[in-house]
Coordinates of C-alpha atoms in Angstrom, one line a residue:
Chain L
X27 CA -46.8 32.1 -86.3
X28 CA -49.1 29.8 -85.1
X29 CA -53.0 29.9 -85.7
X30 CA -54.9 29.9 -82.5
X31 CA -56.4 27.6 -81.2
X32 CA -54.3 25.2 -82.1
X33 CA -56.3 22.2 -83.5
X34 CA -55.8 18.9 -81.6
X35 CA -58.8 17.0 -82.1
X36 CA -58.3 15.3 -84.9
X37 CA -60.1 12.2 -83.9
X38 CA -63.1 14.2 -84.1
X39 CA -62.5 15.0 -87.5
X40 CA -59.7 16.5 -89.3
X41 CA -59.3 19.6 -91.7
X42 CA -60.3 18.9 -95.6
X43 CA -56.8 18.2 -97.4
X44 CA -56.7 21.3 -99.9
X45 CA -55.7 18.7 -102.8
X46 CA -59.1 16.9 -102.0
X47 CA -61.0 20.3 -102.2
X48 CA -59.5 21.0 -105.2
X49 CA -60.7 17.6 -107.2
X50 CA -64.0 18.1 -105.6
X51 CA -64.5 21.2 -106.9
X52 CA -65.2 20.7 -110.6
X53 CA -68.1 18.6 -109.4
X54 CA -70.1 21.4 -107.6
X55 CA -70.1 23.2 -110.9
X56 CA -69.6 22.0 -114.5
X57 CA -69.5 18.3 -113.6
X58 CA -73.2 18.4 -111.8
X59 CA -74.7 15.5 -113.6
X60 CA -76.5 12.2 -111.6
X61 CA -73.9 9.5 -112.2
X62 CA -77.0 7.4 -112.5
X63 CA -78.0 9.0 -115.7
X64 CA -77.0 6.4 -118.1
X65 CA -77.7 8.4 -121.5
X66 CA -75.7 11.3 -121.7
X67 CA -71.9 12.7 -121.1
X68 CA -73.1 14.7 -117.7
X69 CA -73.9 11.5 -116.0
X70 CA -70.8 9.7 -117.7
X71 CA -68.6 11.9 -116.3
X72 CA -69.8 11.8 -112.8
X73 CA -69.8 8.0 -113.4
X74 CA -66.3 8.2 -114.2
X75 CA -65.4 10.2 -111.0
X76 CA -67.0 7.8 -108.9
X77 CA -65.7 5.0 -110.5
X78 CA -62.0 6.4 -110.1
X79 CA -62.9 7.1 -106.2
X80 CA -64.2 3.4 -106.0
X81 CA -60.9 2.3 -106.9
X82 CA -58.9 4.6 -104.3
X83 CA -61.2 3.5 -101.6
X84 CA -60.9 0.1 -102.3
X85 CA -56.9 0.0 -103.1
X86 CA -56.3 1.8 -99.2
X87 CA -58.0 -1.3 -97.4
X88 CA -56.8 -4.0 -100.6
X89 CA -60.3 -4.6 -101.5
X90 CA -61.8 -4.5 -105.1
X91 CA -63.6 -1.7 -106.2
X92 CA -67.1 -3.5 -106.8
X93 CA -67.0 -4.4 -103.0
X94 CA -67.6 -0.5 -102.1
X95 CA -70.7 1.1 -100.9
X96 CA -71.0 4.5 -100.2
X97 CA -72.9 5.7 -97.5
X98 CA -73.3 9.2 -95.5
X99 CA -70.4 8.3 -93.1
X100 CA -69.4 5.9 -90.6
X101 CA -72.7 5.9 -88.5
X102 CA -74.5 4.7 -91.6
X103 CA -71.8 2.0 -92.6
X104 CA -72.4 0.8 -89.2
X105 CA -75.9 0.7 -89.1
X106 CA -76.2 -0.8 -92.2
X107 CA -73.2 -3.7 -91.6
X108 CA -74.8 -4.7 -88.1
X109 CA -78.6 -4.3 -88.8
X110 CA -78.2 -5.7 -92.6
X111 CA -76.1 -8.8 -91.6
X112 CA -78.6 -9.2 -88.7
X113 CA -81.9 -9.1 -91.0
X114 CA -80.0 -11.4 -93.7
X115 CA -78.8 -14.0 -91.5
X116 CA -81.6 -14.2 -89.3
X117 CA -82.6 -17.8 -90.2
X118 CA -78.5 -18.8 -89.3
X119 CA -78.7 -17.1 -85.7
X120 CA -79.4 -14.1 -83.8
X121 CA -76.3 -13.3 -81.6
X122 CA -73.6 -10.6 -82.4
X123 CA -70.3 -10.3 -80.2
X124 CA -69.1 -6.8 -80.0
X125 CA -66.7 -4.7 -77.4
X126 CA -67.4 -2.4 -74.5
X127 CA -65.6 0.2 -76.3
X128 CA -67.3 0.4 -79.3
X129 CA -68.4 3.6 -80.8
X130 CA -71.8 4.6 -80.1
X131 CA -72.4 3.9 -84.0
X132 CA -72.2 0.3 -83.2
X133 CA -73.1 -0.2 -79.2
X134 CA -76.6 1.6 -80.2
X135 CA -77.4 -0.6 -83.4
X136 CA -76.7 -3.9 -81.5
X137 CA -78.7 -2.6 -78.3
X138 CA -81.4 -1.8 -80.7
X139 CA -81.1 -5.2 -82.0
X140 CA -81.2 -6.6 -78.6
X141 CA -84.5 -4.9 -77.8
X142 CA -85.7 -6.5 -80.8
X143 CA -85.3 -9.9 -79.4
X144 CA -81.2 -10.5 -80.4
X145 CA -78.7 -11.4 -78.4
X146 CA -75.4 -9.4 -78.0
X147 CA -72.3 -9.8 -75.9
X148 CA -70.3 -7.0 -75.3
X149 CA -66.7 -8.2 -74.6
X150 CA -65.1 -6.3 -71.6
X151 CA -61.5 -5.2 -72.3
X152 CA -58.0 -5.1 -70.6
X153 CA -56.4 -2.2 -69.0
X154 CA -55.5 -1.0 -72.2
X155 CA -58.8 -1.3 -74.1
X156 CA -57.8 -4.5 -75.7
X157 CA -60.2 -7.6 -76.5
X158 CA -58.5 -10.6 -77.4
X159 CA -58.4 -12.9 -79.9
X160 CA -59.7 -15.3 -77.4
X161 CA -62.2 -13.5 -75.5
X162 CA -63.9 -13.6 -79.1
X163 CA -63.3 -17.6 -79.7
X164 CA -65.0 -18.1 -76.1
X165 CA -68.0 -16.0 -76.9
X166 CA -68.9 -17.8 -80.1
X167 CA -71.8 -20.0 -80.2
X168 CA -73.5 -21.9 -82.5
X169 CA -76.1 -18.8 -82.9
X170 CA -73.3 -16.2 -83.7
X171 CA -73.6 -14.4 -87.1
X172 CA -71.3 -11.4 -86.6
X173 CA -68.7 -10.1 -84.7
X174 CA -67.7 -6.6 -84.3
X175 CA -64.4 -5.1 -83.2
X176 CA -63.2 -1.8 -84.1
X177 CA -60.0 -1.4 -85.7
X178 CA -58.9 1.4 -83.6
X179 CA -60.5 3.1 -80.9
X180 CA -61.4 6.7 -81.3
X181 CA -60.7 8.0 -77.6
X182 CA -57.7 5.7 -76.6
X183 CA -56.6 4.9 -80.0
X184 CA -56.0 1.4 -78.9
X185 CA -55.4 -0.9 -82.0
X186 CA -57.1 -4.2 -81.9
X187 CA -55.5 -7.4 -83.2
X188 CA -57.6 -7.6 -86.5
X189 CA -55.6 -10.6 -87.9
X190 CA -56.0 -13.0 -85.4
X191 CA -59.5 -12.1 -84.6
X192 CA -60.1 -12.6 -88.4
X193 CA -58.9 -15.9 -88.3
X194 CA -61.1 -17.0 -85.7
X195 CA -64.1 -15.6 -87.1
X196 CA -63.1 -17.3 -91.0
X197 CA -62.5 -20.6 -88.8
X198 CA -65.8 -20.5 -87.0
X199 CA -67.7 -19.4 -89.9
X200 CA -68.9 -16.0 -88.6
X201 CA -68.7 -13.0 -90.1
X202 CA -66.1 -10.1 -89.0
X203 CA -66.9 -6.4 -89.3
X204 CA -64.6 -3.9 -88.2
X205 CA -65.1 -0.3 -87.7
X206 CA -62.1 1.4 -89.3
X207 CA -63.1 4.6 -89.1
X208 CA -60.4 6.0 -86.8
X209 CA -57.6 3.9 -88.5
X210 CA -57.8 4.2 -92.3
X211 CA -55.0 6.1 -93.5
X212 CA -53.4 6.0 -90.2
X213 CA -52.2 1.8 -89.7
X214 CA -52.2 -0.3 -92.5
X215 CA -55.2 -2.3 -93.3
X216 CA -56.0 -5.4 -95.5
X217 CA -59.1 -7.1 -95.8
X218 CA -57.4 -9.9 -97.6
X219 CA -54.9 -10.2 -94.9
X220 CA -56.9 -9.9 -91.8
X221 CA -59.8 -11.5 -93.0
X222 CA -62.6 -8.9 -92.5
X223 CA -66.0 -9.0 -94.4
X224 CA -67.1 -5.9 -93.5
X225 CA -65.4 -2.6 -92.9
X226 CA -66.6 1.0 -91.9
X227 CA -65.0 4.3 -93.0
X228 CA -65.4 7.9 -92.9
X229 CA -64.1 10.6 -95.4
X230 CA -63.9 13.4 -92.6
X231 CA -61.5 11.2 -90.4
X232 CA -59.1 10.9 -93.4
X233 CA -58.9 14.9 -94.4
X234 CA -62.1 14.2 -96.8
X235 CA -65.2 15.8 -96.8
X236 CA -68.0 15.4 -94.2
X237 CA -71.3 13.4 -94.8
X238 CA -69.6 10.4 -96.7
X239 CA -68.2 7.2 -95.9
X240 CA -68.1 3.8 -97.2
X241 CA -68.7 0.4 -96.3
X242 CA -66.5 -2.6 -97.8
X243 CA -69.1 -5.9 -98.1
X244 CA -66.8 -8.9 -99.2
X245 CA -67.9 -10.2 -102.5
X246 CA -65.9 -13.6 -101.9
X247 CA -65.1 -16.4 -99.5
X248 CA -67.6 -15.9 -98.3
X249 CA -70.3 -14.0 -100.5
X250 CA -71.6 -11.3 -97.8
X251 CA -74.9 -10.5 -98.5
X252 CA -76.7 -7.3 -96.3
X253 CA -80.3 -6.1 -96.3
X254 CA -80.8 -2.9 -97.6
X255 CA -82.0 0.0 -95.1
X256 CA -83.0 2.5 -97.8
X257 CA -85.0 1.4 -100.5
X258 CA -85.4 3.0 -103.9
X259 CA -83.5 3.3 -106.8
X260 CA -81.4 0.5 -106.0
X261 CA -78.1 2.2 -106.2
X262 CA -74.8 0.5 -104.5
X263 CA -76.0 -3.0 -106.1
X264 CA -79.1 -2.8 -104.1
X265 CA -77.6 -2.2 -100.5
X266 CA -77.8 1.6 -100.5
X267 CA -80.5 3.6 -102.5
X268 CA -80.2 6.7 -103.1
X269 CA -78.1 9.7 -105.7
X270 CA -74.7 9.2 -105.3
X271 CA -73.1 12.4 -103.2
X272 CA -70.5 12.8 -106.4
X273 CA -68.8 15.9 -104.9
X274 CA -68.0 13.8 -101.3
X275 CA -67.1 10.4 -102.9
X276 CA -64.5 11.9 -105.2
X277 CA -63.2 13.9 -102.5
X278 CA -63.0 10.5 -100.2
X279 CA -61.5 9.0 -103.0
X280 CA -59.0 11.5 -103.2
X281 CA -58.3 11.8 -99.6
X282 CA -57.9 7.7 -99.5
X283 CA -55.5 8.0 -102.5
X284 CA -53.3 10.4 -100.1
X285 CA -53.4 8.3 -97.2
X286 CA -52.2 5.3 -99.0
X287 CA -49.1 6.9 -100.8
X288 CA -48.4 9.1 -97.1
X289 CA -49.1 6.3 -94.9
X290 CA -46.0 5.5 -93.6
X291 CA -43.9 8.5 -93.6
X292 CA -47.1 10.9 -92.1
X293 CA -47.6 8.0 -89.5
X294 CA -43.9 8.3 -88.3
X295 CA -44.3 11.9 -88.5
X296 CA -47.4 12.0 -86.3
X297 CA -45.6 9.2 -83.9
X298 CA -42.7 11.8 -83.1
X299 CA -45.2 14.8 -82.6
X300 CA -47.1 12.7 -79.9
X301 CA -43.5 11.6 -78.4
X302 CA -42.8 14.9 -78.2
X303 CA -46.2 15.8 -76.7
X304 CA -46.0 12.8 -74.0
X305 CA -42.8 13.4 -73.1
X306 CA -42.9 17.2 -72.6
X307 CA -45.8 16.9 -70.2
X308 CA -44.4 14.0 -68.5
X309 CA -41.2 16.0 -67.8
X310 CA -43.3 18.5 -66.5
X311 CA -46.2 17.4 -64.7
X312 CA -46.1 14.8 -61.8
X313 CA -49.1 12.5 -61.6
X314 CA -50.6 12.2 -65.5
X315 CA -51.2 8.8 -66.5
X316 CA -51.7 8.0 -70.1
X317 CA -54.9 6.0 -71.1
X318 CA -55.0 3.0 -73.6
X319 CA -52.2 1.0 -74.8
X320 CA -48.9 2.5 -74.3
X321 CA -47.6 1.0 -78.0
X322 CA -50.3 -0.8 -80.0
X323 CA -52.1 2.8 -80.4
X324 CA -52.7 5.1 -83.3
X325 CA -49.7 7.4 -83.7
X326 CA -51.5 10.3 -83.5
X327 CA -53.5 9.6 -80.3
X328 CA -52.8 11.0 -76.9
X329 CA -55.1 10.2 -74.1
X330 CA -54.0 11.8 -70.7
X331 CA -55.5 11.8 -67.2
X332 CA -54.4 14.8 -65.1
X333 CA -54.8 13.8 -61.7
X334 CA -56.4 16.1 -59.3
X335 CA -57.6 18.4 -62.2
X336 CA -61.0 18.0 -63.6
X337 CA -61.1 18.0 -67.7
X338 CA -63.9 20.4 -68.7
X339 CA -62.5 22.7 -66.6
X340 CA -59.0 22.0 -68.0
X341 CA -60.5 22.3 -71.4
X342 CA -61.7 25.8 -70.1
X343 CA -58.2 26.9 -69.1
X344 CA -56.2 26.0 -72.3
X345 CA -59.0 27.7 -74.5
X346 CA -55.9 28.3 -77.0
X347 CA -56.0 24.5 -77.4
X348 CA -59.2 22.5 -79.3
X349 CA -59.1 19.0 -77.8
X350 CA -61.6 16.8 -75.8
X351 CA -62.5 15.3 -72.3
X352 CA -63.3 12.0 -71.2
X353 CA -65.3 14.0 -68.7
X354 CA -68.7 14.4 -69.2
X355 CA -69.7 17.3 -67.2
X356 CA -72.0 18.7 -69.8
X357 CA -74.0 15.6 -70.0
X358 CA -77.2 15.6 -67.7
X359 CA -75.9 12.1 -66.6
X360 CA -73.0 13.5 -64.9
X361 CA -71.3 10.0 -66.3
X362 CA -67.6 10.1 -67.8
X363 CA -66.6 8.3 -70.8
X364 CA -67.5 5.0 -70.8
X365 CA -64.5 3.5 -72.9
X366 CA -62.7 5.0 -70.0
X367 CA -64.5 3.3 -67.3
X368 CA -63.9 -0.1 -69.6
X369 CA -60.8 0.3 -68.7
X370 CA -61.2 -0.3 -65.0
X371 CA -60.1 3.5 -65.0
X372 CA -61.3 5.2 -61.4
X373 CA -64.2 7.9 -62.2
X374 CA -62.0 10.5 -60.7
X375 CA -59.1 9.7 -63.5
X376 CA -62.0 9.4 -66.3
X377 CA -62.7 12.7 -65.4
X378 CA -59.5 14.5 -65.3
X379 CA -58.6 13.2 -69.1
X380 CA -58.2 14.8 -72.2
X381 CA -57.7 13.3 -75.4
X382 CA -54.7 15.3 -78.1
X383 CA -55.4 14.0 -81.3
X384 CA -52.5 15.1 -83.5
X385 CA -52.8 15.3 -87.1
X386 CA -51.4 16.0 -90.6
X387 CA -51.5 20.0 -90.4
X388 CA -50.1 19.7 -86.6
X389 CA -46.4 21.5 -86.2
X390 CA -43.6 20.7 -83.5
X391 CA -44.1 24.7 -83.0
X392 CA -47.8 24.0 -82.1
X393 CA -46.8 20.8 -80.2
X394 CA -44.5 23.0 -78.1
X395 CA -46.9 25.9 -77.7
X396 CA -49.6 23.1 -76.2
X397 CA -47.2 21.4 -73.8
X398 CA -46.4 25.0 -72.4
X399 CA -50.4 25.9 -72.1
X400 CA -51.4 22.5 -70.8
X401 CA -48.3 22.7 -68.1
X402 CA -49.7 26.2 -66.9
X403 CA -53.4 25.3 -66.6
X404 CA -52.6 22.1 -65.0
X405 CA -50.8 24.1 -62.4
X406 CA -53.2 26.7 -61.8
X407 CA -56.1 24.4 -61.4
X408 CA -53.9 21.8 -59.1
X409 CA -53.1 25.0 -56.9
X410 CA -57.3 25.5 -56.6
X411 CA -57.6 21.9 -56.1
X412 CA -58.8 20.5 -52.9
X413 CA -57.9 17.1 -54.0
X414 CA -54.4 17.9 -54.9
X415 CA -54.2 20.1 -51.4
X416 CA -55.4 16.4 -49.6
X417 CA -52.6 14.6 -51.7
X418 CA -49.9 16.9 -50.9
X419 CA -50.6 16.3 -47.2
X420 CA -50.4 12.6 -47.6
X421 CA -53.9 11.4 -47.7
X422 CA -55.0 8.9 -49.7
X423 CA -58.2 10.0 -51.7
X424 CA -59.8 6.6 -51.7
X425 CA -59.7 6.3 -48.0
X426 CA -61.9 9.7 -48.0
X427 CA -65.9 9.1 -47.2
X428 CA -66.9 11.3 -50.3
X429 CA -70.5 13.1 -49.7
X430 CA -71.7 11.8 -53.1
X431 CA -74.2 14.1 -54.9
Chain G
X24 CA -71.1 25.1 -75.1
X25 CA -70.2 28.8 -74.7
X26 CA -69.4 30.0 -71.0
X27 CA -71.1 33.3 -69.6
X28 CA -69.0 36.3 -69.2
X29 CA -69.5 35.8 -65.5
X30 CA -68.5 32.4 -65.3
X31 CA -65.4 33.0 -67.7
X32 CA -64.5 35.9 -65.4
X33 CA -64.7 34.4 -62.3
X34 CA -62.4 31.2 -63.6
X35 CA -60.2 33.6 -64.9
X36 CA -59.9 35.4 -61.6
X37 CA -61.1 33.4 -59.0
X38 CA -61.7 35.3 -55.7
X39 CA -60.5 33.5 -52.3
X40 CA -58.8 30.7 -53.8
X41 CA -56.8 29.3 -50.7
X42 CA -57.2 27.5 -47.5
X43 CA -57.3 28.4 -43.5
X44 CA -56.5 26.2 -40.6
X45 CA -59.4 23.7 -40.4
X46 CA -58.5 23.3 -36.5
X47 CA -59.3 27.2 -35.8
X48 CA -62.1 27.5 -33.9
X49 CA -63.6 29.9 -35.9
X50 CA -63.1 28.2 -38.8
X51 CA -66.2 26.1 -40.5
X52 CA -64.9 23.8 -43.3
X53 CA -67.3 22.3 -45.7
X54 CA -66.2 19.9 -48.4
X55 CA -68.8 18.6 -50.8
X56 CA -69.2 16.4 -53.8
X57 CA -67.1 13.3 -54.8
X58 CA -64.4 12.9 -57.1
X59 CA -65.7 10.3 -59.1
X60 CA -68.8 12.7 -59.7
X61 CA -66.2 14.9 -61.3
X62 CA -66.7 17.7 -58.5
X63 CA -65.4 18.3 -55.1
X64 CA -65.6 21.9 -53.6
X65 CA -64.0 22.9 -50.3
X66 CA -65.5 26.1 -48.7
X67 CA -63.8 27.5 -45.6
X68 CA -65.6 30.7 -43.7
X69 CA -63.9 32.4 -40.8
X70 CA -66.1 34.4 -38.7
X71 CA -65.0 37.1 -36.3
X72 CA -65.6 36.1 -32.6
X73 CA -66.9 39.5 -31.6
X74 CA -69.7 40.4 -34.3
X75 CA -70.4 36.7 -34.8
X76 CA -69.9 37.8 -39.1
X77 CA -68.2 35.7 -41.4
X78 CA -65.4 37.9 -42.1
X79 CA -63.2 36.2 -44.6
X80 CA -63.9 33.1 -46.3
X81 CA -61.7 30.9 -48.8
X82 CA -62.3 27.7 -51.3
X83 CA -60.8 25.4 -53.1
X84 CA -62.7 23.1 -56.0
X85 CA -62.1 20.1 -58.3
X86 CA -64.6 20.7 -60.9
X87 CA -65.7 22.3 -64.3
X88 CA -65.6 25.8 -65.0
X89 CA -68.9 26.5 -63.8
X90 CA -67.9 24.9 -60.4
X91 CA -65.1 26.8 -59.8
X92 CA -67.1 30.2 -60.5
X93 CA -70.0 28.8 -58.5
X94 CA -67.6 28.4 -55.7
X95 CA -65.6 32.0 -56.0
X96 CA -68.9 33.5 -56.2
X97 CA -70.0 31.7 -52.9
X98 CA -67.2 33.0 -51.0
X99 CA -67.8 36.4 -51.9
X100 CA -71.5 36.6 -51.2
X101 CA -70.8 34.9 -47.4
X102 CA -68.4 37.6 -46.4
X103 CA -69.5 40.2 -44.2
X104 CA -72.7 38.3 -43.8
X105 CA -74.1 36.4 -40.2
X106 CA -74.3 32.6 -40.4
X107 CA -78.2 33.0 -40.5
X108 CA -78.0 35.4 -43.8
X109 CA -75.5 33.0 -45.3
X110 CA -77.6 30.0 -44.9
X111 CA -80.4 31.9 -47.0
X112 CA -78.1 32.0 -50.0
X113 CA -80.1 29.9 -52.7
X114 CA -78.4 28.1 -55.5
X115 CA -81.0 30.0 -58.1
X116 CA -79.5 33.1 -57.0
X117 CA -75.8 31.5 -58.1
X118 CA -77.8 30.5 -61.4
X119 CA -79.2 33.6 -62.3
X120 CA -76.1 35.8 -61.3
X121 CA -73.4 33.3 -63.4
X122 CA -76.2 32.4 -66.1
X123 CA -75.8 28.8 -65.9
X124 CA -77.4 26.8 -68.1
X125 CA -79.6 24.2 -66.7
X126 CA -76.8 20.9 -67.3
X127 CA -74.6 23.4 -65.0
X128 CA -77.4 24.1 -62.0
X129 CA -76.0 21.1 -59.9
X130 CA -72.8 23.2 -59.5
X131 CA -75.1 26.0 -57.9
X132 CA -76.2 23.5 -55.6
X133 CA -73.1 22.2 -54.7
X134 CA -71.8 25.5 -54.1
X135 CA -75.5 26.4 -51.8
X136 CA -74.3 22.9 -50.0
X137 CA -70.8 23.7 -49.4
X138 CA -72.1 26.8 -47.4
X139 CA -74.4 24.9 -45.2
X140 CA -71.9 21.8 -44.7
X141 CA -69.2 24.9 -43.6
X142 CA -72.0 26.6 -41.3
X143 CA -72.7 23.2 -39.8
X144 CA -69.2 22.4 -39.1
X145 CA -68.3 25.6 -37.8
X146 CA -71.8 25.5 -35.5
X147 CA -70.7 22.0 -34.4
X148 CA -67.2 23.2 -33.3
X149 CA -68.5 25.7 -31.2
X150 CA -71.4 23.4 -29.6
X151 CA -68.1 21.3 -28.3
X152 CA -66.6 24.2 -27.2
X153 CA -68.7 27.0 -26.1
X154 CA -65.9 29.0 -24.2
X155 CA -64.8 30.2 -28.2
X156 CA -68.1 31.7 -28.4
X157 CA -68.6 35.0 -27.7
X158 CA -71.8 36.0 -28.3

């Protein structure tokens, strides 16, 4: 028996691992102290919990625990990294380089800096969603203070060549930030080997709780300094004031620990499930297209456009499967995903996309259920699609004069 | 966002899915929307040459559930109506009937446009071959 709807939206959030919940629970009850309380055992025991979590989170990216700043999540980490660097290094320069396919939590802070007089280069990506190291190198000027390129994309799963980009940044003396929210625990990350100076992460994308994240801030070669956004008690080495979310942090630590230990077998298992899903759909449906890189992508991510069928309409037809779509029929703008558009995908294929995010708790049985359900719904909707009818009649949809509205 | 039961009902049991021969002189075809906007509706009406009333209607829609439901409802509503009465169908009535939220109002606009486009197509056909009309 499988539980419906099948949860295949693990790029959006993940279920908290029971092992994570277990270590968190005592910190809601008997271990409730403020980790900043230095004068009694309530404070000491929570500080111990936070210290362990800091080690665990640092280990998953080969950092030192002193380099981990706990935050409320990746959005805050990204904001702190970008705005914090921009403010601290404004005498050195005002230019930031990032990619067109970054998460809004990177793009929007960059756009705010642009409005405030900074300069931002949004690098275009190739058809697989990749920014090349050469593009980064070419974009760097003597005013560049930061390069921010995500480790793996949240919609299409494309993995960037971090090591090569890191090398270029190092050679040119520019700080390198990466939003690793999607990549943590899914692919190996090593801030030393990859030359990363700042790295954002979130607990709830790696089977930890929501509302907690971290920012890695390099302490040597070079020592990175950032201006804090929250002023107050001077927690987290003055970079992030505010009483620590101890329960969340302890959970994030455990989540990181599990990811580090189980990364290899888990990614192998996820890749197998993804291939099963992809092959199952490809063998039963024509005119479906993979979005993102065919190989250099997160093991659990599959983003597919089902031609002639609209994504939101399709999601309604597969109500027993929880996924997300690049179609933005619900937004006022009617604009489909900017990530898919950045790949050069026609708007109609962007509207036809579904993101399947396979995670730790998915099973083969669930994947098989999803394949059958999606195939049924796509066939049902194609049967009532005027575009499919035209396609069958041999009409090239690109030659049709549409009355756009 | 949760869908209204009426949208779900039309989505799960769409009325009048299909196509008429667009070259039939008694058939009017309206295609509105564009794939890059995420909605295309094709709505066809078939007029009885003796009564001048719409005796049948069909649709095919590429779009979200609300777009499918709006066009399904539109085919139901035009049936049995004269062309003039069909032209009187307003998108606001579709919004009301399907309880569409504000972000889905454009689906109802598209359905109204599809009805108008189908009628216009039929009238243009008839103007070009008046012998087909018996009214």
